[in-house]
Short mmCIF file of C-alpha atoms in Angstrom, two decimals:
data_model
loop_
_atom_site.label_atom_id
_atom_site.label_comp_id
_atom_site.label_asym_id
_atom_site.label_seq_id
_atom_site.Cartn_x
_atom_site.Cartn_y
_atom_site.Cartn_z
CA UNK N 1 11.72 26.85 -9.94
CA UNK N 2 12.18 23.12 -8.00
CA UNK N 3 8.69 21.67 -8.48
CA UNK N 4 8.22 18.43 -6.46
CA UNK N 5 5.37 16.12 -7.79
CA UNK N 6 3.77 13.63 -5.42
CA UNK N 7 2.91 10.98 -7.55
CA UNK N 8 5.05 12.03 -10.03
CA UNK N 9 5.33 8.59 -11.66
CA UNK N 10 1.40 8.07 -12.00
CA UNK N 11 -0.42 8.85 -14.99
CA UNK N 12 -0.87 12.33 -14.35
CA UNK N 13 2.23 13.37 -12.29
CA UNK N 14 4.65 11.96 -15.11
CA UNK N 15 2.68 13.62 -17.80
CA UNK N 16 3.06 16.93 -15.46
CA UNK N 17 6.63 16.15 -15.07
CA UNK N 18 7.30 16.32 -18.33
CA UNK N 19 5.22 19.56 -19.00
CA UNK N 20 7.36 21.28 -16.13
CA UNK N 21 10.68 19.59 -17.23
CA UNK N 22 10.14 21.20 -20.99
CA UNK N 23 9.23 24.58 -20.11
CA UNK N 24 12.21 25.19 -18.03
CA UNK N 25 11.34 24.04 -14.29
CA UNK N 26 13.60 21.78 -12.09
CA UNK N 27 10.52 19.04 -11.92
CA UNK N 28 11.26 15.68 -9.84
CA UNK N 29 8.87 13.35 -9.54
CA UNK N 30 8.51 11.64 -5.93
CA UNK N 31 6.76 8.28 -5.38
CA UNK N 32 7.25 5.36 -3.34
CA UNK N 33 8.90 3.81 -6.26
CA UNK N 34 11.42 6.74 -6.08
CA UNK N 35 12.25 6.43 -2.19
CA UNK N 36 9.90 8.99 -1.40
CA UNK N 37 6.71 7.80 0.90
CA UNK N 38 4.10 10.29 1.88
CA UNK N 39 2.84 7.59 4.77
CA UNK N 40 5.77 6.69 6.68
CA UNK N 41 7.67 10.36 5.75
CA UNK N 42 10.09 8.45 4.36
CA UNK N 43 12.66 10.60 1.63
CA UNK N 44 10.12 13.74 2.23
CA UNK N 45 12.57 15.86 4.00
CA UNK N 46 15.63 15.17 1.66
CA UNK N 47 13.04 15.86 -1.62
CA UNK N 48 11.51 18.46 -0.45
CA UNK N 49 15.19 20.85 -0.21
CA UNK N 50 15.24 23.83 -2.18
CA UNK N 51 11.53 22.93 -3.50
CA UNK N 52 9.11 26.30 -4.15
CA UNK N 53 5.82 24.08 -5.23
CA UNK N 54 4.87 21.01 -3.86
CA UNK N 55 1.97 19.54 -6.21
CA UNK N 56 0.17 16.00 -4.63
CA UNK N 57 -1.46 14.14 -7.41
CA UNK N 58 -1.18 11.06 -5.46
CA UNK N 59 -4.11 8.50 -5.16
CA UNK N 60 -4.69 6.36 -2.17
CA UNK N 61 -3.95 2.66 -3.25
CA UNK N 62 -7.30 1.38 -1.93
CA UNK N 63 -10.66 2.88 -2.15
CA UNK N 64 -12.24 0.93 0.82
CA UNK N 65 -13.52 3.52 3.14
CA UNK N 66 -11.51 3.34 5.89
CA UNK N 67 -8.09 2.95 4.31
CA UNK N 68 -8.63 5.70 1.95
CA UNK N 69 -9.52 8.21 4.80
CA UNK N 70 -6.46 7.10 6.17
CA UNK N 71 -4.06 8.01 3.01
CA UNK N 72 -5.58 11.07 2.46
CA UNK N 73 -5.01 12.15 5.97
CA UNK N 74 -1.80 10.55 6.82
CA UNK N 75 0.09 11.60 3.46
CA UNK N 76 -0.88 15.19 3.55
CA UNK N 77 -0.66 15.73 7.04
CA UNK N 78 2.94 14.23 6.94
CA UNK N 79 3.21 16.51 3.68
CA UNK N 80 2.12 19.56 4.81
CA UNK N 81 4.56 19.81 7.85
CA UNK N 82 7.45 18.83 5.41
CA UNK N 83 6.58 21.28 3.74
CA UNK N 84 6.31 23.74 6.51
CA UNK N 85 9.93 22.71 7.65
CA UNK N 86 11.31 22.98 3.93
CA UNK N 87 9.63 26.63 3.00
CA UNK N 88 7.89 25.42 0.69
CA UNK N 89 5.50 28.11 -0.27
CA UNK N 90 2.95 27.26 -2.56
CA UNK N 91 0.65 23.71 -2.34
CA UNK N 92 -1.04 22.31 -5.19
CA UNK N 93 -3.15 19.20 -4.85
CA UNK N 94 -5.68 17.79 -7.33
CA UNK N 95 -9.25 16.92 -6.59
CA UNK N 96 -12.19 16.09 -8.29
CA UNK N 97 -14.79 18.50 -9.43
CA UNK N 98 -18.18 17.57 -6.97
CA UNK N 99 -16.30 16.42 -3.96
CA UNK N 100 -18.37 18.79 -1.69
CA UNK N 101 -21.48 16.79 -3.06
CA UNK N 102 -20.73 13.46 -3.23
CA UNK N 103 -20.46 12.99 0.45
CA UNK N 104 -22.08 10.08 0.00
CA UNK N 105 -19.13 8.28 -0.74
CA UNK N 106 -16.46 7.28 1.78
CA UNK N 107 -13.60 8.44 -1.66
CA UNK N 108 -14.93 11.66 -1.68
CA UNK N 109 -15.38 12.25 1.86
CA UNK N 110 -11.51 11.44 1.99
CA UNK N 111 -10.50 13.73 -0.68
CA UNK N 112 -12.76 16.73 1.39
CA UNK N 113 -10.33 15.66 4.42
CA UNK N 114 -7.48 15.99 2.21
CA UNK N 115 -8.89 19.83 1.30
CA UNK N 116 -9.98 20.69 4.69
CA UNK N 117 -5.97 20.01 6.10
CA UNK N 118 -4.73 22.06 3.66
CA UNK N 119 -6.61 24.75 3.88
CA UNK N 120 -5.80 25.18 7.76
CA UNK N 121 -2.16 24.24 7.06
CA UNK N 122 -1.07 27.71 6.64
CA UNK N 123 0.73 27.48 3.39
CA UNK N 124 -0.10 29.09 0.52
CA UNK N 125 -2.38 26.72 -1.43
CA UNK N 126 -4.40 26.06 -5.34
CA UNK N 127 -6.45 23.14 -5.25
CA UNK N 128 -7.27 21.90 -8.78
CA UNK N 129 -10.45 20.27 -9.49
CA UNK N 130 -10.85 18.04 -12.35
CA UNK N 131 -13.95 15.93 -14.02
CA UNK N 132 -13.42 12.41 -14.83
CA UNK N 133 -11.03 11.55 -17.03
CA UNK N 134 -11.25 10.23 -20.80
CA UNK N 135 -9.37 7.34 -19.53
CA UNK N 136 -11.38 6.11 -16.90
CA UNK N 137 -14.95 5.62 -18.46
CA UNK N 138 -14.15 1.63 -18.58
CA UNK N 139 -12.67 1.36 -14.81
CA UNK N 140 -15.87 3.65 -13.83
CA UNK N 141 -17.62 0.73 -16.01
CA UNK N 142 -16.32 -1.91 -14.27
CA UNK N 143 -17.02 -0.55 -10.76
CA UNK N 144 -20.60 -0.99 -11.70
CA UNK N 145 -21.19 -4.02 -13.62
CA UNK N 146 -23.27 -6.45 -12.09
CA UNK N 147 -22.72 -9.61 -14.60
CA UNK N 148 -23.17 -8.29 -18.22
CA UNK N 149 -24.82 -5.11 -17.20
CA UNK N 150 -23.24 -1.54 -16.19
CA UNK N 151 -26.09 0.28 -13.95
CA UNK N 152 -25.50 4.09 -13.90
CA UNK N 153 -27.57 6.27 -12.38
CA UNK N 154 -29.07 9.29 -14.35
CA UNK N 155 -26.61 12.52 -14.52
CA UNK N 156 -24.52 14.21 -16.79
CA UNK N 157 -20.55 14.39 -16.66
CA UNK N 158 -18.00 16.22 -18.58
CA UNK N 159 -14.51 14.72 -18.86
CA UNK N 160 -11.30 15.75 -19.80
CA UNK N 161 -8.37 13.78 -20.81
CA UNK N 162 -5.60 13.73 -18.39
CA UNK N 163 -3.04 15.91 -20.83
CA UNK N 164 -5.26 18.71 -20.80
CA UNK N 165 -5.48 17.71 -16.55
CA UNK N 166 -1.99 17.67 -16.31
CA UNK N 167 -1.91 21.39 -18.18
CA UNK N 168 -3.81 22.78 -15.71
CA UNK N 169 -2.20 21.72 -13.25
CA UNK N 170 1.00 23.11 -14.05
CA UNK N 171 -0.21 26.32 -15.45
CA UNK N 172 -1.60 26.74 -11.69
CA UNK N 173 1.64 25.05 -9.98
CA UNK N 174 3.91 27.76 -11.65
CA UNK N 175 1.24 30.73 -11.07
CA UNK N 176 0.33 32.49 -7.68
CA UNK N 177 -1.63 30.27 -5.31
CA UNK N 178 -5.58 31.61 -5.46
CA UNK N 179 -5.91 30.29 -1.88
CA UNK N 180 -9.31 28.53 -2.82
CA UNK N 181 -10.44 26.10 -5.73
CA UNK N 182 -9.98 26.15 -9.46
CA UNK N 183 -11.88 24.35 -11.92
CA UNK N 184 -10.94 22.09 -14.95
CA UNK N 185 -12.87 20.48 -16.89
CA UNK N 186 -13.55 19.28 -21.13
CA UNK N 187 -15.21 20.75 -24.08
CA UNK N 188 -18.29 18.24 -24.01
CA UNK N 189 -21.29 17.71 -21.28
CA UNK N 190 -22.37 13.91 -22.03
CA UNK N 191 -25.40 11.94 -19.77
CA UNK N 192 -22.93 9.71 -17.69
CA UNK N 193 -24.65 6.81 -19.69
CA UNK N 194 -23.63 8.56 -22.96
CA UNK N 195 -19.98 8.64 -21.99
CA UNK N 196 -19.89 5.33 -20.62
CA UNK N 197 -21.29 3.67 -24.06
CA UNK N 198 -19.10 5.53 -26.12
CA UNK N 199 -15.77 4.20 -23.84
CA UNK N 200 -16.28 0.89 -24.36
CA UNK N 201 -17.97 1.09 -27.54
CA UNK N 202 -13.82 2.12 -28.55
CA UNK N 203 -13.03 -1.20 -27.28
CA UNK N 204 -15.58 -3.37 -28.77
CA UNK N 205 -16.88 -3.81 -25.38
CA UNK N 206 -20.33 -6.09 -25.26
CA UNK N 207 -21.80 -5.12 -21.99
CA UNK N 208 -25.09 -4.16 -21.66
CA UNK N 209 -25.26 -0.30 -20.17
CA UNK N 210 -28.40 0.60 -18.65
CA UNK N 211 -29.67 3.72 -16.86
CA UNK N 212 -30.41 2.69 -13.25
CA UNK N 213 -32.46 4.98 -10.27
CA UNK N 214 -30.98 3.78 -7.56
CA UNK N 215 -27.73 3.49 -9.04
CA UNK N 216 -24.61 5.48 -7.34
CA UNK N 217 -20.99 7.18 -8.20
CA UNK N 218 -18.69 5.26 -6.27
CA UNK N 219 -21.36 4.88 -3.32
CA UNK N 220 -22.51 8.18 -3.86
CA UNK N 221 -26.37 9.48 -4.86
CA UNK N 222 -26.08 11.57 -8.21
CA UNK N 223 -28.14 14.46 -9.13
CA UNK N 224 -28.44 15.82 -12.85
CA UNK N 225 -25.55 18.22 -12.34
CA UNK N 226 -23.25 16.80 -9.38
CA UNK N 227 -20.28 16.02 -11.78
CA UNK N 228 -20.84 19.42 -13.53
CA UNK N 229 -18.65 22.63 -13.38
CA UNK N 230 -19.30 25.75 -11.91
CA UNK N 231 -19.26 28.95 -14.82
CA UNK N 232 -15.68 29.71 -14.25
CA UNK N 233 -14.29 26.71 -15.03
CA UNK N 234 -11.57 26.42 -17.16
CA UNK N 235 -12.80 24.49 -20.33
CA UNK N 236 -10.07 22.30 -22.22
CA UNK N 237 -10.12 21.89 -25.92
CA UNK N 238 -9.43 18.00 -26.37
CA UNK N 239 -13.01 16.42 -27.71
CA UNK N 240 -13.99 12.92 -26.22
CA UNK N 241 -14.68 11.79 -29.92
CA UNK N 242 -11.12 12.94 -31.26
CA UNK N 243 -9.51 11.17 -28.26
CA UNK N 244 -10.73 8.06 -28.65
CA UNK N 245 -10.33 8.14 -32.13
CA UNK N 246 -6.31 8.33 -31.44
CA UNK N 247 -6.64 5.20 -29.80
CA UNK N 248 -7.31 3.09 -32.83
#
């Protein structure tokens, strides 16, 4: 089947790109960089010909609150009635495990906009909700470091490298839609402080990490089990400790 990919060329949609391409799919990745915009609507209607799946792993390019409402809405708004027009008849789009909690946060309350406009779109949908990634315990470092010191507020996480993200996705892209929200997630629950010392403990990284009260996720209060899984999550096999033992 003709699987288009927003975001195809980011680290996730090429990864799924590939995945598709090998097991037999006609997979095309559409970003910006490819002439396709989700914003403006530019390329959408000429990509979108033929296409049965239309997965949007696309990220707004800004997190500031008000711009990041804005891509969320915009893009899949301007998506969904491509779509509509084209026949497409399944919609996949990635989220984040804990959106529905961590309202808190302007991010999050733009990826729930994003959810909410699909589900009243009238196609047939799977949305695909993912932990954090292996890859982004140092830029989840970063976005919390006040001089030498990374302030995290007490919780657990358990993340998944984005292969075993990009699996998922597929395996749900080329499936029937379940008209609601799947789960995705890795092997290992870690306190978020845990995850974060072992990340940049890979890179010989000196900062000082420190467990914090009135620390938040991305603007966002944390309880123990926000960035948890529900029980039927699907649980990936990749181990944080193997992963970032590749890395060496």
């Amino acid at each position: 089947m003709k699987v288009v990919v927003i975001g195809g060329t980011g680290l996730i949609g090429s990864k799924l790109v590939g995945k598709l391409n090998e097991h037999g799919h006609e997979a095309v990745a559409a970003a910006p960089n490819t002439g396709v915009n989700t914003l403006t609507g530019e390329g959408l209607a000429e990509v979108l010909k033929g296409a049965s799946v239309v997965v949007d792993v696309s990220n707004s390019p800004s997190f500031e609150d008000e711009a990041v409402m804005d891509f969320f809405r915009t893009s899949t708004t301007n998506l969904l009635k491509a779509e509509a027009e084209a026949g497409v008849t399944h919609h996949v789009a990635l989220s984040v495990v804990g959106t529905e909690r961590l309202q808190g946060s302007g991010y999050f309350r733009a990826k729930l906009a994003q959810e909410e406009l699909i589900k009243a779109s009238g196609i047939a949908y799977s949305i695909v909700h993912a932990t954090q990634f292996f890859e982004f315990a140092k830029g989840l470092a970063d976005g919390v470091t006040e001089g030498d010191t990374v302030r995290l507020p007490a919780a657990k996480i358990q993340p998944i490298v984005s292969d075993d993200v990009a699996a998922a996705v597929g395996r749900t892209a080329v499936g029937s839609p379940v008209n609601g929200v799947v789960e995705v997630a890795g092997p290992e629950a870690f306190e978020l402080e845990e995850f974060i010392r072992m990340g940049l403990a890979a890179h010989d990284d000196p900062r000082k990490i420190v467990t914090d009260p009135q620390a938040t996720y991305w603007g966002a209060e944390l309880q123990e089990d926000t960035l948890l899984p529900g029980p039927d999550a699907t649980i990936a096999e990749t181990r944080f400790a193997d992963w970032l033992a590749q890395q060496k």
